[in-house]
Short mmCIF file of C-alpha atoms (C1' of nucleotides) in Angstrom, two decimals:
data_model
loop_
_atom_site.label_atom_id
_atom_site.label_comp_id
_atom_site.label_asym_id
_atom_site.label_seq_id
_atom_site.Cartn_x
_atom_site.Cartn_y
_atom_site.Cartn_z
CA UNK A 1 128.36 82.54 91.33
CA UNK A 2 127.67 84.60 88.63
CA UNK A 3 127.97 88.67 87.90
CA UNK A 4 125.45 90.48 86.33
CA UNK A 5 126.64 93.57 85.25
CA UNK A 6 124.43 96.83 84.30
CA UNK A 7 124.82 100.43 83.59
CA UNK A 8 122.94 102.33 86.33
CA UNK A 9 124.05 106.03 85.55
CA UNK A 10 121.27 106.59 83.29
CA UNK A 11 117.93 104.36 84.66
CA UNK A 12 114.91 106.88 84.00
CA UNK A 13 112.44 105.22 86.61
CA UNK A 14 109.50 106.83 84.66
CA UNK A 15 110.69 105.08 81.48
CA UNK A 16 111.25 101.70 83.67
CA UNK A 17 107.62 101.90 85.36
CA UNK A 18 106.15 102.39 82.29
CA UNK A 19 107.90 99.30 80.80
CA UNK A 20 107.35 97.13 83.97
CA UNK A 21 103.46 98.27 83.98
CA UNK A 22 103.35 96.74 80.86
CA UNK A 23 105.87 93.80 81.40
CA UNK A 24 103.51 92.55 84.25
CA UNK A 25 100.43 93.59 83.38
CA UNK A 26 100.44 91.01 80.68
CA UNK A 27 102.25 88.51 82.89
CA UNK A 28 99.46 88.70 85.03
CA UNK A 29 96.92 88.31 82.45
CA UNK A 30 98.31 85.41 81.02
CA UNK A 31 98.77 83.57 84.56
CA UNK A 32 95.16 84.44 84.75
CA UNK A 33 94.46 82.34 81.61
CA UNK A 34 96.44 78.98 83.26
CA UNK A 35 93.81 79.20 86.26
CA UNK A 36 92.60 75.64 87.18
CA UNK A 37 88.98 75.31 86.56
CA UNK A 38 87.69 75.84 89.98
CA UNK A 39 90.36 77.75 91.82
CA UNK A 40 90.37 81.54 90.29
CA UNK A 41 94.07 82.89 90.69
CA UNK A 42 92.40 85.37 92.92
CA UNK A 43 91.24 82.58 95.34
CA UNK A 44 94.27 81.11 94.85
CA UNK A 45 96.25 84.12 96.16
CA UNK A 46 94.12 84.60 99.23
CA UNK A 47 93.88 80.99 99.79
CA UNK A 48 98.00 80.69 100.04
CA UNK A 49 98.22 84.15 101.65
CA UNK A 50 95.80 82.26 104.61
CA UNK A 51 97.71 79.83 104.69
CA UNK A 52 101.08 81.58 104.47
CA UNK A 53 100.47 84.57 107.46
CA UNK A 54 97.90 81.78 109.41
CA UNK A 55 94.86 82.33 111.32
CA UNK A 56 94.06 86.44 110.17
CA UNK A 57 91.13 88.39 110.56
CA UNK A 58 89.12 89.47 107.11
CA UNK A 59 90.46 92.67 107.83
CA UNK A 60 94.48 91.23 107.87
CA UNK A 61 93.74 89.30 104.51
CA UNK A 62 92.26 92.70 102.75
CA UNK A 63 96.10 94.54 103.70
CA UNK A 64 98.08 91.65 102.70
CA UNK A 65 95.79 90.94 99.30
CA UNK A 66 95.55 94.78 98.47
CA UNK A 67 91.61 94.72 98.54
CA UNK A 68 88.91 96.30 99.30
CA UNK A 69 87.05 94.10 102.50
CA UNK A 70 83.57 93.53 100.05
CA UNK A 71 86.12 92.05 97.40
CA UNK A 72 87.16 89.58 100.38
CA UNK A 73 84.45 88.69 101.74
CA UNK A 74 83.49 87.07 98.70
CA UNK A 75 86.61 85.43 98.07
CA UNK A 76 86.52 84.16 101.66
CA UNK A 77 82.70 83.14 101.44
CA UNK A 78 83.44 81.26 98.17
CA UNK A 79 86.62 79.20 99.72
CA UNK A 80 84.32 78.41 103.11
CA UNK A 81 81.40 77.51 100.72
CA UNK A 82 83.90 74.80 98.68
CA UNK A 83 85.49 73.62 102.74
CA UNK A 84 89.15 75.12 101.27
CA UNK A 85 89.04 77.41 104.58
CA UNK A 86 87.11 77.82 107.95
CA UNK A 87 85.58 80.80 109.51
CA UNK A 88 85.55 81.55 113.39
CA UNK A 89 84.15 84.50 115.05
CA UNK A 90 86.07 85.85 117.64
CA UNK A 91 84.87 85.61 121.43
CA UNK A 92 86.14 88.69 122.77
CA UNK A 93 85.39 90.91 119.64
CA UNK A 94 82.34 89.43 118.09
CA UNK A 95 82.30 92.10 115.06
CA UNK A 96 85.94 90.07 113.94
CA UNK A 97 85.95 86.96 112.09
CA UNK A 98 88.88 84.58 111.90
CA UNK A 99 89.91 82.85 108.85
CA UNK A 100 92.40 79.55 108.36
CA UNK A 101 92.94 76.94 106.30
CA UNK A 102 91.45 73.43 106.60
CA UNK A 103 93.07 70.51 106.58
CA UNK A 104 91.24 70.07 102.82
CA UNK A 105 92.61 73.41 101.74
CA UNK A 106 96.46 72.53 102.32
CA UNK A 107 95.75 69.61 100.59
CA UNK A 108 94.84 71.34 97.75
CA UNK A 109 97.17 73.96 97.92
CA UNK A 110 99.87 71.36 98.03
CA UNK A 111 98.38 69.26 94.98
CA UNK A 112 97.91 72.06 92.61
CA UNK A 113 101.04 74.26 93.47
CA UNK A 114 103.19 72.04 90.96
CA UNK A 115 100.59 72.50 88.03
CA UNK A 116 99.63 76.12 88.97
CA UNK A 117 103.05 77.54 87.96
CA UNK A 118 103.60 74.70 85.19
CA UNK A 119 102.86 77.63 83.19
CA UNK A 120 105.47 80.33 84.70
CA UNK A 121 108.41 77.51 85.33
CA UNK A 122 107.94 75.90 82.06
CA UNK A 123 108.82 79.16 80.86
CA UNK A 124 111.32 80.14 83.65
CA UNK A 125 113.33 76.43 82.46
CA UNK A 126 114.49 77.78 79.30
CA UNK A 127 116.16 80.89 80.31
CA UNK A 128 119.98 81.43 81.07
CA UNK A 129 120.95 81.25 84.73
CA UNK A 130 121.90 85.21 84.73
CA UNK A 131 118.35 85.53 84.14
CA UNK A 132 116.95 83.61 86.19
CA UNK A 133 119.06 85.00 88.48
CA UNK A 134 117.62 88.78 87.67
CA UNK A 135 113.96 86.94 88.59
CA UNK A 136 114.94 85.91 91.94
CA UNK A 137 115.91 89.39 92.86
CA UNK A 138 112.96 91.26 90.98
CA UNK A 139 110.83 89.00 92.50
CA UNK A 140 111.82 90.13 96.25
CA UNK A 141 111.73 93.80 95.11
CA UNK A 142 108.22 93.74 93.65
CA UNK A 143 107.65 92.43 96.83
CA UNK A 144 108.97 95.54 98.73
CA UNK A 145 107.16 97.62 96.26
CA UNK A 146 104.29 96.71 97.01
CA UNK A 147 104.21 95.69 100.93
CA UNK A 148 106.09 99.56 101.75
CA UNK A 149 102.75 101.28 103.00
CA UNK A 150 99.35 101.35 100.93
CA UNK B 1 128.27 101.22 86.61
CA UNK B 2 127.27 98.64 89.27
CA UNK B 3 127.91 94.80 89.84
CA UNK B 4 125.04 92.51 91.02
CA UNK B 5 126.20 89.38 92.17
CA UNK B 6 124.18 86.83 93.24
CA UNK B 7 124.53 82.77 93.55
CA UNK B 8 122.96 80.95 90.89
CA UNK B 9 124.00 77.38 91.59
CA UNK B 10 120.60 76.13 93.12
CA UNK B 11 117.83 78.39 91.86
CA UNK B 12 114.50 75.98 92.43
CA UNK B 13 112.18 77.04 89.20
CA UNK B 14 109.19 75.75 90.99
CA UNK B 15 110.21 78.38 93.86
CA UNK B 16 110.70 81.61 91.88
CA UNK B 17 107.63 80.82 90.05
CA UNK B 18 105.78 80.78 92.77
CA UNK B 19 107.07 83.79 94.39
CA UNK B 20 107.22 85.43 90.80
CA UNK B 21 103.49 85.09 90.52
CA UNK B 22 102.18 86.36 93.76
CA UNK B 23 104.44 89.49 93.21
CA UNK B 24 102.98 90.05 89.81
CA UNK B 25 99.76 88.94 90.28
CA UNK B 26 99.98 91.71 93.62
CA UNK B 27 101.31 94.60 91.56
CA UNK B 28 99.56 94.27 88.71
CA UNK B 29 96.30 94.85 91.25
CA UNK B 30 97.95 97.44 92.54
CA UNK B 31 98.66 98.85 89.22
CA UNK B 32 94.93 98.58 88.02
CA UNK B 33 94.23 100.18 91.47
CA UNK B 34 95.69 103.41 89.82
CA UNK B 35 93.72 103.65 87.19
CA UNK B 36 92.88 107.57 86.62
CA UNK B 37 88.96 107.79 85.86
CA UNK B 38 88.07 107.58 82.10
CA UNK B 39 90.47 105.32 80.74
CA UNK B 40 90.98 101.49 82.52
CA UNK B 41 94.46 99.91 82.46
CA UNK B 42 93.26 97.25 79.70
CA UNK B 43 92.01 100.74 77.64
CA UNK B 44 96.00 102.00 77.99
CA UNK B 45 97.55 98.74 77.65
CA UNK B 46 95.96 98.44 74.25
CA UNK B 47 96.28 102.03 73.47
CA UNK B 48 99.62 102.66 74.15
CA UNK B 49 100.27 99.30 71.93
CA UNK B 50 98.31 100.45 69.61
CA UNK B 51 100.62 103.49 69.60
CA UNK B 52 103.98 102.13 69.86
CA UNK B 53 103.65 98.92 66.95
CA UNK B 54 101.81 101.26 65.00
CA UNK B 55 98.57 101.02 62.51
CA UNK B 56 98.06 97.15 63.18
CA UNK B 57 95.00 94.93 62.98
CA UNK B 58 92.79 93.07 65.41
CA UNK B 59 94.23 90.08 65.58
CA UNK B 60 97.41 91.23 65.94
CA UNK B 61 96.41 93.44 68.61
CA UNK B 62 95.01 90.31 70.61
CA UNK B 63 98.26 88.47 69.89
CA UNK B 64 100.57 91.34 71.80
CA UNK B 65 97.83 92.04 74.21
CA UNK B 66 97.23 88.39 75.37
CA UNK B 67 93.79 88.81 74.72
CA UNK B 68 91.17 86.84 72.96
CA UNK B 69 89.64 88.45 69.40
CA UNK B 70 86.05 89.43 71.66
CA UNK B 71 88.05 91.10 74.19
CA UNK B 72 89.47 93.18 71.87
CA UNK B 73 87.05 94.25 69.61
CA UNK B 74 85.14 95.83 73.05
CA UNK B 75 88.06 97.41 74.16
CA UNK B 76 88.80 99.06 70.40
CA UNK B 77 85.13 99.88 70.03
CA UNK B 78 85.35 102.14 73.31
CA UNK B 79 88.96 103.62 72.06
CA UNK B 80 87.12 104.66 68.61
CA UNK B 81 83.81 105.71 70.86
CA UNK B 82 86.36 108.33 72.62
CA UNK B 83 87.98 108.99 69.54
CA UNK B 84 91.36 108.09 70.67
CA UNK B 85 91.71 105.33 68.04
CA UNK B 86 90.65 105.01 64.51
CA UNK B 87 89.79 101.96 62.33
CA UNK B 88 89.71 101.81 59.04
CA UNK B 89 88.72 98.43 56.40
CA UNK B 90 91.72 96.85 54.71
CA UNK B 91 90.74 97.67 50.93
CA UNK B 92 92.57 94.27 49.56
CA UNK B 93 91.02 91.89 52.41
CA UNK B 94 87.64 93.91 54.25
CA UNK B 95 87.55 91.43 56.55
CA UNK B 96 90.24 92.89 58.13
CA UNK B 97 90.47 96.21 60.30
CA UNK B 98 93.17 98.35 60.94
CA UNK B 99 93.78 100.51 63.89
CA UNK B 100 95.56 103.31 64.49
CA UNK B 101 95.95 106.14 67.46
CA UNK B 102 94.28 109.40 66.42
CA UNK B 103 95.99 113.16 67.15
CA UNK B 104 93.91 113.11 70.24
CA UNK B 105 94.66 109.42 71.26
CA UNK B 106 98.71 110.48 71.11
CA UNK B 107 97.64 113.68 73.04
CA UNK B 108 95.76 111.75 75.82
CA UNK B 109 98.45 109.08 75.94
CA UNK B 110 101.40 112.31 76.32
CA UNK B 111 99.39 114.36 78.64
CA UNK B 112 98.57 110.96 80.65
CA UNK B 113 101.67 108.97 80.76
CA UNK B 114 103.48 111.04 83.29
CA UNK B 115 100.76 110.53 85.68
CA UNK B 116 99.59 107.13 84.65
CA UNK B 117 103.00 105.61 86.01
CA UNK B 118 103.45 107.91 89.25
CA UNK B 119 102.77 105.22 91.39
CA UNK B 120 104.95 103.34 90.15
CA UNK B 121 107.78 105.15 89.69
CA UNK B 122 107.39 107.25 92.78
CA UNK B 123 107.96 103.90 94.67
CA UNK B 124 110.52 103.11 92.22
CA UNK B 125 112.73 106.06 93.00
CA UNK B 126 113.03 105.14 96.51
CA UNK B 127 114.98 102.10 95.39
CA UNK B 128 119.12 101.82 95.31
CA UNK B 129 120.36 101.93 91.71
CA UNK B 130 121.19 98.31 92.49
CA UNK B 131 117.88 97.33 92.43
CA UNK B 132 116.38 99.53 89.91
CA UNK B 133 119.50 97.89 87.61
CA UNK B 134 117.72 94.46 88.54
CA UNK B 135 114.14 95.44 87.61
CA UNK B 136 115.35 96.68 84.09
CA UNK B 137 116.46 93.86 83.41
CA UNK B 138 113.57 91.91 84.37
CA UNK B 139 111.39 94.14 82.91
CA UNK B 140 113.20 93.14 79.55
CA UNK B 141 112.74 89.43 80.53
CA UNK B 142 109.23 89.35 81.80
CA UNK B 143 108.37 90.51 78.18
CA UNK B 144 110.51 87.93 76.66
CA UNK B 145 108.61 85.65 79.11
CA UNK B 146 105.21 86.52 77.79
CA UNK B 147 106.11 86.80 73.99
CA UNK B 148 107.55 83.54 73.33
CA UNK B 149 104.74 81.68 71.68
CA UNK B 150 101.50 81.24 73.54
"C1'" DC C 1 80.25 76.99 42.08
"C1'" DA C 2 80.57 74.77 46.58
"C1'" DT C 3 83.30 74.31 50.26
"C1'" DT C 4 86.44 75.63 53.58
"C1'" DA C 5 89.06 78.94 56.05
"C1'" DT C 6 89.78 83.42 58.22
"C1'" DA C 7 88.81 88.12 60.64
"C1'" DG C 8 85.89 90.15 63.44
"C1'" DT C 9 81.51 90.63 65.87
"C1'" DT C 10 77.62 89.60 68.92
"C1'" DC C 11 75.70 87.32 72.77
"C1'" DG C 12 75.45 85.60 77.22
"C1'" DC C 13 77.99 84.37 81.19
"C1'" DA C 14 81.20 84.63 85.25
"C1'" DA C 15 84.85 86.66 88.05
"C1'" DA C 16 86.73 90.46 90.37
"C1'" DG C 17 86.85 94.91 91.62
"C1'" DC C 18 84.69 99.20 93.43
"C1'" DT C 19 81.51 102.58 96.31
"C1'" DA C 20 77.64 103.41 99.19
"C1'" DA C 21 74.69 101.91 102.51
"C1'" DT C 22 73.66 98.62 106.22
"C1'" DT C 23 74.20 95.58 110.29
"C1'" DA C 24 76.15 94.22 114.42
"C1'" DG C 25 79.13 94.82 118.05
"C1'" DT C 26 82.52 98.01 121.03
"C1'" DG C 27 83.84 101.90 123.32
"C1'" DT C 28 83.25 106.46 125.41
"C1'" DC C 29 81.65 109.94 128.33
"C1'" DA C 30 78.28 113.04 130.22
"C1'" DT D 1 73.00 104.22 131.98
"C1'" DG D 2 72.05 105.82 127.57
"C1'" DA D 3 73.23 108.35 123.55
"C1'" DC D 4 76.76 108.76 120.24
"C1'" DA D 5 80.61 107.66 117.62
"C1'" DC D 6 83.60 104.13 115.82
"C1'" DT D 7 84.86 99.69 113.71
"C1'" DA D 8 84.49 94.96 111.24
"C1'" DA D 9 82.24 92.88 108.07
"C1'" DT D 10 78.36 92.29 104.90
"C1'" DT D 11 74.91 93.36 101.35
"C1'" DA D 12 73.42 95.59 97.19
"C1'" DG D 13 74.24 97.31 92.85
"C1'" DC D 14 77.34 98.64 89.24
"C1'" DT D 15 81.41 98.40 85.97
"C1'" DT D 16 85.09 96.30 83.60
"C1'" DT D 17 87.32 92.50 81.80
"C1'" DG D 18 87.65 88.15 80.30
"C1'" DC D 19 85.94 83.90 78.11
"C1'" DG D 20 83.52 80.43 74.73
"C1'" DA D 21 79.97 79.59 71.31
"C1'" DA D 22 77.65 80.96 67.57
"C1'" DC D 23 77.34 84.13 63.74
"C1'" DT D 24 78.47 87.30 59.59
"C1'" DA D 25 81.12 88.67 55.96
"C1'" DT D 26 84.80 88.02 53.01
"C1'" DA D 27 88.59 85.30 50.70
"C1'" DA D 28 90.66 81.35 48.95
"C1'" DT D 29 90.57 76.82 46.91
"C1'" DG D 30 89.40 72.70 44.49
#
DNA sequence: CATTATAGTTCGCAAAGCTAATTAGTGTCA
DNA sequence: TGACACTAATTAGCTTTGCGAACTATAATG
């Protein structure tokens, strides 16, 4: 166990979002640049997402990814196109379409996981456990951040 | 002041980086999301840089920004189009060009900021100090993250 | 002087995002 | 039943951002 201890009697949240705009912003943009050729880190997220909540409508996938359904449906057509993922309409609604991973696309989610976040654990590997223990817990917040109504 | 305690003996790297990434790859959408018309997140990423490190050059711009030399030169071209940013030819080397954020740039990035982070911080003030402690800190060590060589 | 190295730019491409408009299928209710 | 409204997803067209490759202009070096 380990105590990480902070002064909280003066946190000025616009200060802090304006720091962790920028903080992740550029995370994100250099995860971007690590993207395997042939698996965009947006596919990537909606491919694990599928395979994460399970079968889910186009419409599920959009809420969960943050997106708007045209961005989707091109992410989805792309991963059916390469066989990552298989499309079903649905027999009592005809207007929804189903979406889940193939047996191909766990397979190559479970392949490239390790070298997707080389990048990020490479980097996570050299810092102190305090830290890493900060991570962990910012990493469950932004979570919350972003799930808490669109 | 607050304590956050939290176990460290078996954080899993290859686990928080995976968890790490879909939270900032999923914010950082969110974030672009809020862009205000007129000015992009990439546009205020490097303007605000641009702003904070001072008159700098091109190159160095791409090396904070994470951003490759053509990238950058668009994104500067539109600052000086809207006259937020000047650049000006290094007399001792003119290959070299030096930015820096006009009267009205500083203005726009002032009047702006408040509202540019309002998502962000709206959703951030709904958090215990506990957690907003946690995200200060990893807003410290996301940038550490990024920074350390390329 | 010729060569090599460096700072930025231009060009052409692809990915990812959006809005607006469209298509196809459901539901409602007069 | 038949017209109308609603919903899920798609298509079309546009913008921004990012890249690599090739190029220009300038400096440095032998």
């Amino acid at each position: 166990m380990a105590s990480v201890t902070t002064t909280i009697a003066s946190i000025d949240t616009a200060e802090l979002a304006s720091r962790l705009r920028l903080g992740v912003t550029r995370l994100a943009r250099k995860l971007r640049q690590q993207a395997e050729p042939g698996i965009t880190p947006s596919l990537l997220s909606a491919l694990s997402t599928i395979e994460r909540v399970g079968p889910l409508t186009i419409g599920d996938l959009c809420a969960v990814e943050q997106v708007q359904p045209p961005t989707m449906t091109r992410l989805v057509a792309s991963l059916v196109e390469t066989g990552l993922v298989e499309r079903s309409v649905d027999p009592d609604d005809r207007r929804v379409a189903w979406v889940r991973v193939t047996p191909s696309g766990a397979r190559s989610l479970a392949q490239t996981r390790k070298r997707k976040e080389a990048y990020l654990a490479k980097r996570l590997r050299r810092l102190e456990p305090d830290r890493l223990a900060v991570l962990e817990e910012a990493a469950a917040i932004l979570d919350e951040l972003v799930e808490g109504e669109s």
